[in-house]
Structures are given as C-alpha cells and as structure tokens.
Short mmCIF file of C-alpha atoms in Angstrom, two decimals:
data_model
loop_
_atom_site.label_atom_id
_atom_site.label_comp_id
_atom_site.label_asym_id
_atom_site.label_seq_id
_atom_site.Cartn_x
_atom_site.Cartn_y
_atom_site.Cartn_z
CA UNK A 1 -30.18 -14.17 -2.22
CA UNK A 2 -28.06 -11.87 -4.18
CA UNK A 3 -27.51 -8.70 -2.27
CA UNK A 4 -25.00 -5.16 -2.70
CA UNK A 5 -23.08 -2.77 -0.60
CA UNK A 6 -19.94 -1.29 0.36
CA UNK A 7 -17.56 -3.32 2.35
CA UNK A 8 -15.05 -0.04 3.03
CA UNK A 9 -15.26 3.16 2.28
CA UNK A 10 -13.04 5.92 1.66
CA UNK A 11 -12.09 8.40 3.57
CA UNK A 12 -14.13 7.35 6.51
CA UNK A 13 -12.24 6.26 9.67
CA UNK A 14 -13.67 2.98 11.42
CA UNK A 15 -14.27 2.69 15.32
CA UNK A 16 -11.13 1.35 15.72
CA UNK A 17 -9.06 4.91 13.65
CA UNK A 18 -7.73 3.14 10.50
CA UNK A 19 -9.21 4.91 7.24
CA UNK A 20 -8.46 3.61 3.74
CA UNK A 21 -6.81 4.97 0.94
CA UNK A 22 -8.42 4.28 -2.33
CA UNK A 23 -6.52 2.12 -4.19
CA UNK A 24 -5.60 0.01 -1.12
CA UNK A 25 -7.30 -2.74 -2.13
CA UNK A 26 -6.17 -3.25 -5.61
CA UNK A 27 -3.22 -5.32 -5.02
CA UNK A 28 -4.67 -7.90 -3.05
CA UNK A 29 -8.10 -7.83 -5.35
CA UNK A 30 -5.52 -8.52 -8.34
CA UNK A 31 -3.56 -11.18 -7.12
CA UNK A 32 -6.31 -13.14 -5.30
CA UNK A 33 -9.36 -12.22 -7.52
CA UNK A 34 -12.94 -12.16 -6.34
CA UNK A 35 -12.53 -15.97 -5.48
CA UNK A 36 -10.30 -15.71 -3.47
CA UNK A 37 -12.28 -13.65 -0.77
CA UNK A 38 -14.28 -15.55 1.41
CA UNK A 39 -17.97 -14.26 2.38
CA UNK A 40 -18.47 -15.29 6.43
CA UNK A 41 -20.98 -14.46 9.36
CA UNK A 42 -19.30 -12.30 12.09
CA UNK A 43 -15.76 -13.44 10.68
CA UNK A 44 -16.10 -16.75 11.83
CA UNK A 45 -14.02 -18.69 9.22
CA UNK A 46 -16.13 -21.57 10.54
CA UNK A 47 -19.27 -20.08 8.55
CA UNK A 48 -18.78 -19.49 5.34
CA UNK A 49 -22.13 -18.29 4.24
CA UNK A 50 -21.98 -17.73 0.01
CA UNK A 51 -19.70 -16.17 -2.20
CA UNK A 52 -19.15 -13.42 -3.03
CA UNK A 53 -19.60 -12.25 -7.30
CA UNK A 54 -17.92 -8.93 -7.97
CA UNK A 55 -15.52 -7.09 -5.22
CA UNK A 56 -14.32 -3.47 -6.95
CA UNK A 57 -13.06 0.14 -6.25
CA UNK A 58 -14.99 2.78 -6.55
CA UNK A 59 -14.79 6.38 -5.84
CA UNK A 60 -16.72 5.60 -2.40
CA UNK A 61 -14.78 2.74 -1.49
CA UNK A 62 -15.31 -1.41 -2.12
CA UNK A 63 -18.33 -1.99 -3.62
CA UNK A 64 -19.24 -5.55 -3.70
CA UNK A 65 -21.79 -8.42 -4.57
CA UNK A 66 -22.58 -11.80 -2.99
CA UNK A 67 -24.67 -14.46 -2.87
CA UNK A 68 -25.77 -16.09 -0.04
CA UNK A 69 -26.36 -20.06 -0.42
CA UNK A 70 -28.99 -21.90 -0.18
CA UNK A 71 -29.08 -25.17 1.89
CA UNK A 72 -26.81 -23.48 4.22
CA UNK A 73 -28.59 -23.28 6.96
CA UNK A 74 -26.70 -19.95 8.70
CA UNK A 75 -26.75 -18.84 5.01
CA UNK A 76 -30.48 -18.87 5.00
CA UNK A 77 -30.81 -17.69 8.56
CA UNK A 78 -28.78 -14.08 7.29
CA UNK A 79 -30.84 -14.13 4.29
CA UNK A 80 -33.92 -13.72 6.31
CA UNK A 81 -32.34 -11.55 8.61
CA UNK A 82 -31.06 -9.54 5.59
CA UNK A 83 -34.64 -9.06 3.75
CA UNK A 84 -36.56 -8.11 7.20
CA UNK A 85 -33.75 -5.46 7.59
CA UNK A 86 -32.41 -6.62 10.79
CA UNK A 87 -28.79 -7.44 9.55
CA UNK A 88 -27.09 -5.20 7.28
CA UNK A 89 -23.00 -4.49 8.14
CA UNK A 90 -20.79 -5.57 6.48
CA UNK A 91 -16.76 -5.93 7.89
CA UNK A 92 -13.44 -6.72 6.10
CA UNK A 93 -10.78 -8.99 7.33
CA UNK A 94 -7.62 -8.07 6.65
CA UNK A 95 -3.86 -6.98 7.01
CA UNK A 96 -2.54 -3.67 6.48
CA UNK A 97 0.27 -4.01 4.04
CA UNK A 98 1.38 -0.28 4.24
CA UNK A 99 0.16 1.92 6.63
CA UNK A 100 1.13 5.43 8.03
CA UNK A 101 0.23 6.04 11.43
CA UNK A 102 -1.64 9.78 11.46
CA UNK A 103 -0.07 12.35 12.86
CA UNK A 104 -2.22 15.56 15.34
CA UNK A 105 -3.63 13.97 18.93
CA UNK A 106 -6.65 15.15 18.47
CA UNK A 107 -7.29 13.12 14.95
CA UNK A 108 -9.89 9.96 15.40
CA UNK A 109 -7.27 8.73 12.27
CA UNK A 110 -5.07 6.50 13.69
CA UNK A 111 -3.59 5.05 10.56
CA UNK A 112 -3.65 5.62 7.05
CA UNK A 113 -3.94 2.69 4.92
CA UNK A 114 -2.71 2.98 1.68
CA UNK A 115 -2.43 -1.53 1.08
CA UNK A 116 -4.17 -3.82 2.86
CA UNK A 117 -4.53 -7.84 2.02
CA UNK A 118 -7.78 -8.19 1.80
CA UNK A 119 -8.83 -12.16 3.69
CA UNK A 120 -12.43 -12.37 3.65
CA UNK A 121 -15.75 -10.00 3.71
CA UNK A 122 -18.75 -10.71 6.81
CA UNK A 123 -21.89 -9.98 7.07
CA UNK A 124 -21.78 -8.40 10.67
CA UNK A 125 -24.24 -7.05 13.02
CA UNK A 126 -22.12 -4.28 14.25
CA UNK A 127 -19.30 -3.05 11.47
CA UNK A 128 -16.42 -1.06 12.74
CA UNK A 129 -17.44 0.96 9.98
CA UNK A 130 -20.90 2.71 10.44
CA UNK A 131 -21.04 3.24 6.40
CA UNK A 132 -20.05 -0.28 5.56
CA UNK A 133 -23.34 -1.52 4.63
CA UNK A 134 -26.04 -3.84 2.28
CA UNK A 135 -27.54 -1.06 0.27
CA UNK A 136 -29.90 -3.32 -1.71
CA UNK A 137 -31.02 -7.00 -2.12
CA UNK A 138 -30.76 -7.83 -6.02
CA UNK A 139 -32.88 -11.44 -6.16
CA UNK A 140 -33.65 -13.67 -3.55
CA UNK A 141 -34.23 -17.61 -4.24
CA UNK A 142 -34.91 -19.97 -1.58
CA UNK A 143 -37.43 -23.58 -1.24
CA UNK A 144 -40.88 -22.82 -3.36
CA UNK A 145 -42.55 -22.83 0.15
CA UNK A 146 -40.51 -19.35 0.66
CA UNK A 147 -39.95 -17.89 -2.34
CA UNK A 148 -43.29 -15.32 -2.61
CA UNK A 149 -42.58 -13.82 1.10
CA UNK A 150 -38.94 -13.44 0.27
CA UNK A 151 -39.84 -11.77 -3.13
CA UNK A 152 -42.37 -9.64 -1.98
CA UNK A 153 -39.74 -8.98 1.18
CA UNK A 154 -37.36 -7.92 -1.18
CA UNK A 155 -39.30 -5.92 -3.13
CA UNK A 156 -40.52 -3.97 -0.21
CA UNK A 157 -36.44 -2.81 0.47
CA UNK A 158 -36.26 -1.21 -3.17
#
C-alpha cells in the first residue's frame, strides 16, 4: 500500500512545544537521503513496516510517501488499519540539531527548531502533532484473496 501525508508541519507546535522551522530538515534529508529514513510502527525500531519513497519540504512542512510491505505481517496489519481509517498519524524521530528555546511564559512554543536529524518516520496512533497525518492512500496491493476489498477500500478514502 502506497500512502501520503505530512510527517511535520510548519509553524505548528506539537504537544510536547517544539515547532519547526522550514528548512530544518534539509540537512539531514541531504546527507542521509530518503533511504536513509526508516518507516516504523509507534517508533519501535523493532518494526520496520516499509519504506518510505519520497521525504521533501514543502511550504506546509515534510511531505512524504511510503510503502508499506507486503508479507510483513505488522506491515499488513497498518495497511488495513490505514484503508478502514482507523490509523492515520504519523510521528518523526529525531534530534534537534539547533534549537532556540522560545521566549514569553505564556507561549505553548517551547523551542524553535531551525535543524533537526531526522532518524526515522512512524505510523502512530496518537502524533504529538495533531496535523501530522496520511492524507491519502495512492495504491494498495496485497494477496489476490484481498486485493478487491482493499481497492474498493481505498477508493472509498479519495
């Protein structure tokens, strides 16, 4: 299953006060490339789930593409969980390279994160981010036996 949505975006703090300067990710996105980003359920680094096929700035933040495996079994148990819309957050894991912490009390902002080292991307049931989120499934395959309900699953979320 080949899905889309924003990992981060900017200008919106998370639960936990950090919000993220664009650009922030381009160093890390340039020296470890797309591959070099792993795609895991809940940030377990014990489930890798797919991979993931285009991670990019945007003006809204980082807008990315994976594909979930099949003959993964926790890959295929997302995937369904993905196309009957009952998982759809996404999370980055990360360090911040350069941060300022925000200045005013009364600011949810904590930090501002103008570099961060980007580690790996999850599929989440709860993001710290609210807007961090699968906007669309792209193509779905799967066993023959599963393929039409996935399809017509998939279809149904467009």
């Amino acid at each position: 299953m080949i899905f889309e949505g924003y990992a981060s975006r900017f200008g919106q703090a998370d639960a936990g006060g950090d919000l993220v300067l664009p650009g922030a990710f381009a160093g890390s996105l340039a020296r470890r490339g797309t591959d070099g980003v792993r795609l895991l359920y809940q940030h377990d680094s014990a489930e890798p789930i797919g991979r993931w096929l285009q991670i990019r700035e945007d003006a809204t933040g980082l807008l990315v593409r994976g594909e979930l495996l099949t003959g993964i079994q926790r890959a295929e148990e997302a995937a369904r969980l993905v196309l009957g819309g009952a998982l759809d957050g996404l999370s980055i894991g990360f360090r911040a390279v350069r941060a300022q912490k925000s200045r005013g009390s009364t600011s949810p902002v904590r930090r501002l994160i103008s570099e961060i080292d980007l580690w790996e991307i999850s599929l989440v049931t709860f993001p710290m981010m609210p807007g961090a989120r699968i906007l669309r499934v792209l193509g779905a395959s799967a066993p023959s036996d599963l393929a039409e309900s996935i399809r017509r699953a998939a279809s149904a979320m467009l």
